[in-house]
Short mmCIF file of C-alpha atoms in Angstrom, two decimals:
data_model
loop_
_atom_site.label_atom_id
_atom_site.label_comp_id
_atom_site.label_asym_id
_atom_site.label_seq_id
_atom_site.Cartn_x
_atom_site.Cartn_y
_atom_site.Cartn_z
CA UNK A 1 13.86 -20.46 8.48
CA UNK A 2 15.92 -18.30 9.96
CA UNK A 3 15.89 -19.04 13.81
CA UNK A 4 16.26 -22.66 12.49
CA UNK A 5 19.03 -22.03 10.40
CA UNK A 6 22.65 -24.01 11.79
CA UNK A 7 24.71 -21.64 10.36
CA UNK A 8 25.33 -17.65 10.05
CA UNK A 9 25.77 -18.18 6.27
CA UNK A 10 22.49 -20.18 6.30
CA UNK A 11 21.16 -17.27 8.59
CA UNK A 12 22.61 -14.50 6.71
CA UNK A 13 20.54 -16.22 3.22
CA UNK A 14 17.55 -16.28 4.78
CA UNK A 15 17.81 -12.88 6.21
CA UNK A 16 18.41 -11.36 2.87
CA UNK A 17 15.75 -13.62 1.01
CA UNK A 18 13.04 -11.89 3.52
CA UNK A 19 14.39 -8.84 2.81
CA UNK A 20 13.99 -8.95 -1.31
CA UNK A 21 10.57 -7.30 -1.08
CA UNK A 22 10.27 -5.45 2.52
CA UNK A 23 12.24 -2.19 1.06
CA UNK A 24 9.72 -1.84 -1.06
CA UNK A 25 7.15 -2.20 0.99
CA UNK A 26 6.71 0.86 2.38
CA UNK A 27 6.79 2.55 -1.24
CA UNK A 28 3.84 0.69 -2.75
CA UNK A 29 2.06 1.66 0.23
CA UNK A 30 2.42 5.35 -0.43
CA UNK A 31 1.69 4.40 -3.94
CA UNK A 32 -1.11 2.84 -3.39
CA UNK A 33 -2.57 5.67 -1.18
CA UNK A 34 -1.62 8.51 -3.96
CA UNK A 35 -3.67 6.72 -6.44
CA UNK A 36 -6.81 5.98 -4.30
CA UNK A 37 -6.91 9.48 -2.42
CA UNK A 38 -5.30 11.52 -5.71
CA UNK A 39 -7.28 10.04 -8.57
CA UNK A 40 -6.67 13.12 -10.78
CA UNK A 41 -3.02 13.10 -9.92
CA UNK A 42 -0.70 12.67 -12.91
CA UNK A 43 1.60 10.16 -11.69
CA UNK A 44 5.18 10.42 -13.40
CA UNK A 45 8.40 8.26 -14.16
CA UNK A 46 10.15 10.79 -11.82
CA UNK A 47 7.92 10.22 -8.93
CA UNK A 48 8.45 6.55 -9.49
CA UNK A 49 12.36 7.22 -9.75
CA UNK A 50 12.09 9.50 -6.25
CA UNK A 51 9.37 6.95 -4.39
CA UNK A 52 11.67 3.88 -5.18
CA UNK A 53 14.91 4.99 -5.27
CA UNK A 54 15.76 4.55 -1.43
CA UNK A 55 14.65 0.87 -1.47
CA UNK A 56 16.41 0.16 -4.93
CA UNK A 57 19.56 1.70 -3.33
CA UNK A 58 19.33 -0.47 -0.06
CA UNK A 59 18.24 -3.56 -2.10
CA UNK A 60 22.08 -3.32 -3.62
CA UNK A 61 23.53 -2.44 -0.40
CA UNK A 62 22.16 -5.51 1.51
CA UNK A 63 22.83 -7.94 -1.08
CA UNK A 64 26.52 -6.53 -1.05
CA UNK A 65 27.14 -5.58 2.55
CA UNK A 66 29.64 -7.95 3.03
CA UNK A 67 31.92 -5.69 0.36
CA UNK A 68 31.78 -2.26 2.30
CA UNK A 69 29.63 -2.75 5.37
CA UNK A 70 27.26 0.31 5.26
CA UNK A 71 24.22 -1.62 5.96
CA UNK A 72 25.32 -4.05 8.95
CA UNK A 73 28.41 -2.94 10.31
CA UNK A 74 28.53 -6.21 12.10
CA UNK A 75 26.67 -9.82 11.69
CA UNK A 76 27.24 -12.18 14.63
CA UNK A 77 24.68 -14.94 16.28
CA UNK A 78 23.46 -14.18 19.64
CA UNK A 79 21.61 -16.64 22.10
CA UNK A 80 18.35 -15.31 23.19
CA UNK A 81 15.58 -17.15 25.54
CA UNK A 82 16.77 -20.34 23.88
CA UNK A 83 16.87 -18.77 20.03
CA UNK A 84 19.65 -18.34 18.05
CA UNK A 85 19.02 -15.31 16.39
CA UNK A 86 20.93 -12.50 14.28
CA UNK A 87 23.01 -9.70 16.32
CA UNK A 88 22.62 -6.70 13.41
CA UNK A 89 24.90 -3.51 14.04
CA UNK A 90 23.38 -1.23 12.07
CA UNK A 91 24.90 1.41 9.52
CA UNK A 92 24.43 4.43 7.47
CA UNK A 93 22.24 2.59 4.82
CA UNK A 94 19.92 0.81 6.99
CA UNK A 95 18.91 4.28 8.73
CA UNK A 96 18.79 5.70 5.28
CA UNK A 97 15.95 3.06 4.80
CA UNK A 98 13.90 3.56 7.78
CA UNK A 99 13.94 7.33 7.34
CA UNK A 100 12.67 6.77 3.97
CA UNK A 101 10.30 4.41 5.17
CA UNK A 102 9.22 6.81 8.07
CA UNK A 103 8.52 9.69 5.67
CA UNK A 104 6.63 7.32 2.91
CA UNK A 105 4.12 5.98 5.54
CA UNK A 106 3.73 9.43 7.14
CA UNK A 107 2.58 11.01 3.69
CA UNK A 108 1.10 8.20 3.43
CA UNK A 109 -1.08 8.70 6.63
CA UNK A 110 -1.55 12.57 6.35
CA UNK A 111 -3.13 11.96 2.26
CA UNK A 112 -5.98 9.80 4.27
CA UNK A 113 -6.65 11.81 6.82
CA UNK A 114 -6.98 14.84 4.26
CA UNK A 115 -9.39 12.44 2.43
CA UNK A 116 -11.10 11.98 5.64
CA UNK A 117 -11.86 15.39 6.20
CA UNK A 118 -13.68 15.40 2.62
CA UNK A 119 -15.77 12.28 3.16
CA UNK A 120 -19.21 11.80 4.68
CA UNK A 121 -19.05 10.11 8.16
CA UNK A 122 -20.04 6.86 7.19
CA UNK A 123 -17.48 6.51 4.73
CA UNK A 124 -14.33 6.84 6.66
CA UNK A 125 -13.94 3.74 8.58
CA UNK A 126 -12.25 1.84 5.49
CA UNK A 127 -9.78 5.04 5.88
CA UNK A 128 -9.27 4.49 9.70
CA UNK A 129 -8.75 0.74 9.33
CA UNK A 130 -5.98 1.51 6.52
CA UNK A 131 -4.59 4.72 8.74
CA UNK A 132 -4.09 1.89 11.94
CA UNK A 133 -2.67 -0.30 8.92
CA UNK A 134 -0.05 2.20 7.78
CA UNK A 135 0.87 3.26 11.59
CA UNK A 136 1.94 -0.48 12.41
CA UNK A 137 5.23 -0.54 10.63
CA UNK A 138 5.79 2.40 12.36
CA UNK A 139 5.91 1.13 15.71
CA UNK A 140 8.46 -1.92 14.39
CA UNK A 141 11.03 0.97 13.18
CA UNK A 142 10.89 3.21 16.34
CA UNK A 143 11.29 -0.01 18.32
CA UNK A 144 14.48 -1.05 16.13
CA UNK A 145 15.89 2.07 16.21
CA UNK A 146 15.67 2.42 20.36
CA UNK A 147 16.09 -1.28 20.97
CA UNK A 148 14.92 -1.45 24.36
CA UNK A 149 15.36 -5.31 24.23
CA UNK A 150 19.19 -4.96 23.14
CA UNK A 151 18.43 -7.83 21.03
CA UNK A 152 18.92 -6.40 17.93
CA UNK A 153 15.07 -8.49 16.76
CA UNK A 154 13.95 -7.00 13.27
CA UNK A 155 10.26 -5.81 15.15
CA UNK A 156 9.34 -4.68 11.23
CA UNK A 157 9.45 -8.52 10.01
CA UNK A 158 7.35 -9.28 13.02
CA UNK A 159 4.45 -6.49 12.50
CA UNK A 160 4.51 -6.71 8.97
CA UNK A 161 2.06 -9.69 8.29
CA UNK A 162 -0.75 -8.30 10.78
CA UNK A 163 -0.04 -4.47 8.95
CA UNK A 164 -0.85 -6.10 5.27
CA UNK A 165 -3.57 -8.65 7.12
CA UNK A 166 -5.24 -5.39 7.91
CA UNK A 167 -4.65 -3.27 4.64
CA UNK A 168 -6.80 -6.69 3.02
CA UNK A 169 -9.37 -6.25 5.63
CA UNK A 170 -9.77 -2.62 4.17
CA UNK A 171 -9.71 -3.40 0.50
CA UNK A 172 -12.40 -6.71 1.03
CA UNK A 173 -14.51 -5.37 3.75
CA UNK A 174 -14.91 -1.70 2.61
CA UNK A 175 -14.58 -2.29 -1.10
CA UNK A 176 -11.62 0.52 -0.59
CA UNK A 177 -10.93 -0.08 -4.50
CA UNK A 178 -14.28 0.25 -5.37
CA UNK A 179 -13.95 -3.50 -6.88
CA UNK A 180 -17.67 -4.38 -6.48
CA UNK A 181 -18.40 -0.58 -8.11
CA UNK A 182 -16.43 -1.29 -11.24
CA UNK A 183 -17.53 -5.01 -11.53
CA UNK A 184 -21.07 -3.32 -11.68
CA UNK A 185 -20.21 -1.15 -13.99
CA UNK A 186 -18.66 -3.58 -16.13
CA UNK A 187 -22.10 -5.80 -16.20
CA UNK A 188 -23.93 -2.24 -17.25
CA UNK A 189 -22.19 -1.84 -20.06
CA UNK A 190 -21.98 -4.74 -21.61
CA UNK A 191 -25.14 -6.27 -21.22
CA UNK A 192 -26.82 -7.22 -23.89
CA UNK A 193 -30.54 -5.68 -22.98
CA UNK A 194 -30.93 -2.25 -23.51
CA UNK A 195 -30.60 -0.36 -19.68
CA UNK A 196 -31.51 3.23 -18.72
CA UNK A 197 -30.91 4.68 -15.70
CA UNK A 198 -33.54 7.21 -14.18
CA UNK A 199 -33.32 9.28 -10.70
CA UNK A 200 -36.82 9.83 -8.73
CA UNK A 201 -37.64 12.31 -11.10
CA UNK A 202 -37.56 10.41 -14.07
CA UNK A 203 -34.44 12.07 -15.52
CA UNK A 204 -32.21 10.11 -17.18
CA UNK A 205 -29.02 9.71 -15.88
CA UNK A 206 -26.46 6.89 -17.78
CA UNK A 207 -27.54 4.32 -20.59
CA UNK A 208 -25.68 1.47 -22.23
CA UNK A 209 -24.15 1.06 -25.46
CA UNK A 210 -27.14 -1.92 -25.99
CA UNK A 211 -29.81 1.00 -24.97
CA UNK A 212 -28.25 3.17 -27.96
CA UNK A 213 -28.87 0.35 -30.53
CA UNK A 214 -32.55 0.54 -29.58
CA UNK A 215 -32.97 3.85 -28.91
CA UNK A 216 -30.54 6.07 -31.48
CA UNK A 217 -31.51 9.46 -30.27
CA UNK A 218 -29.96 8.60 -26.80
CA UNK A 219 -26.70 9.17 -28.72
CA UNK A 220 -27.22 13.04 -28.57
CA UNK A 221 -28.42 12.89 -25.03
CA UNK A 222 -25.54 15.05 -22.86
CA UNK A 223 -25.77 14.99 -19.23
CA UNK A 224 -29.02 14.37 -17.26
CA UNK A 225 -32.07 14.89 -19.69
CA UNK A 226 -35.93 14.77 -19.00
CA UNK A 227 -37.46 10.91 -20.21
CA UNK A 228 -40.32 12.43 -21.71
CA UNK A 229 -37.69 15.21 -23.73
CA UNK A 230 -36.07 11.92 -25.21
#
């Protein structure tokens, strides 16, 4: 909408409507991440005020740039391979962003490796794929902030799609949060037959609530316990 846009106003609108949720992109990932790879991790309303309050401060200063100018320091049109697209001068604010951005995707990255190093082998390619996720945006800053092209082209907008297209890929193929586990879990405990779960050694090692109805001494049963003891 925006290379087809007439006007700079009409340009302008549709640059800031895009804009409404990228800020915070970069946040949620890092939120995202602490929860998976920190699930004992107390998570706190300052956090949330420290993680977020970059983004909050340049969703203000974009929607008001045209007051004080610290975001874009200049807006023109430029004519580029037969586009009409948006000549951004950057300011103060907008590297305030991508630093924050940079520094929330590279905790972001360093919390899954350290989960890496924990994991068995065979568990770590749902971490990779999310790690090659997380780098993407990367690239789209550093090429923004060297503009080789001189074009002043928002690379982030560009690389964003195939960055979250590849965070899904993660979450569906790899069941990175454990979806399928909990949906399991949820049929186990509420089923209405009695289940008991043994190892190979006949201990038993979880019951449901269905189980205790038939069998009340389970309800005393603490940790793993011998079949025949029960």
């Amino acid at each position: 909408m925006e290379i087809n846009s007439y006007t700079l106003s009409q340009m302008v609108f549709w640059n800031q409507f895009q804009y409404f949720s990228i800020p915070f992109i970069s946040s949620l990932m890092l939120l995202f991440t602490i929860l998976f790879t920190r699930k004992n991790f107390i998570l706190r309303k300052l956090h949330l005020f420290f993680i977020f309050l970059i983004p909050s401060i340049t969703f203000i200063l974009r929607l008001t740039n045209s007051l004080h100018g610290l975001y874009y320091t200049r807006i023109d049109i430029i004519e580029s391979s037969g586009l009409r697209l948006l000549l951004l001068d950057k300011g103060t604010g907008y590297y305030l962003q991508q630093a924050h951005s940079l520094a929330a995707i590279v905790i972001a990255v360093f919390l899954l490796i350290s989960r890496i190093r924990l994991n068995r082998h065979s568990e770590n390619k749902q971490y990779i794929v999310l790690i090659a996720a997380s780098l993407l945006p990367v690239l789209g800053i550093l090429f923004i902030i060297f503009d080789f092209s001189g074009s002043g082209i928002d690379y982030v907008t560009i690389i964003l799609p195939g960055s979250l297209l590849l965070m899904t890929y993660a979450i569906l193929k790899y069941d990175f949060l454990e979806i399928k586990t909990k949906a399991r879990e949820a049929s186990f405990e509420n089923s209405p037959d009695g289940l008991i779960l043994l190892d190979t050694h006949y201990r038993i090692m979880d019951f449901n609530k269905s189980a205790t109805s038939i069998f009340p001494v389970l309800e005393s049963v603490k940790g793993t316990c011998e079949l025949e003891e029960v």
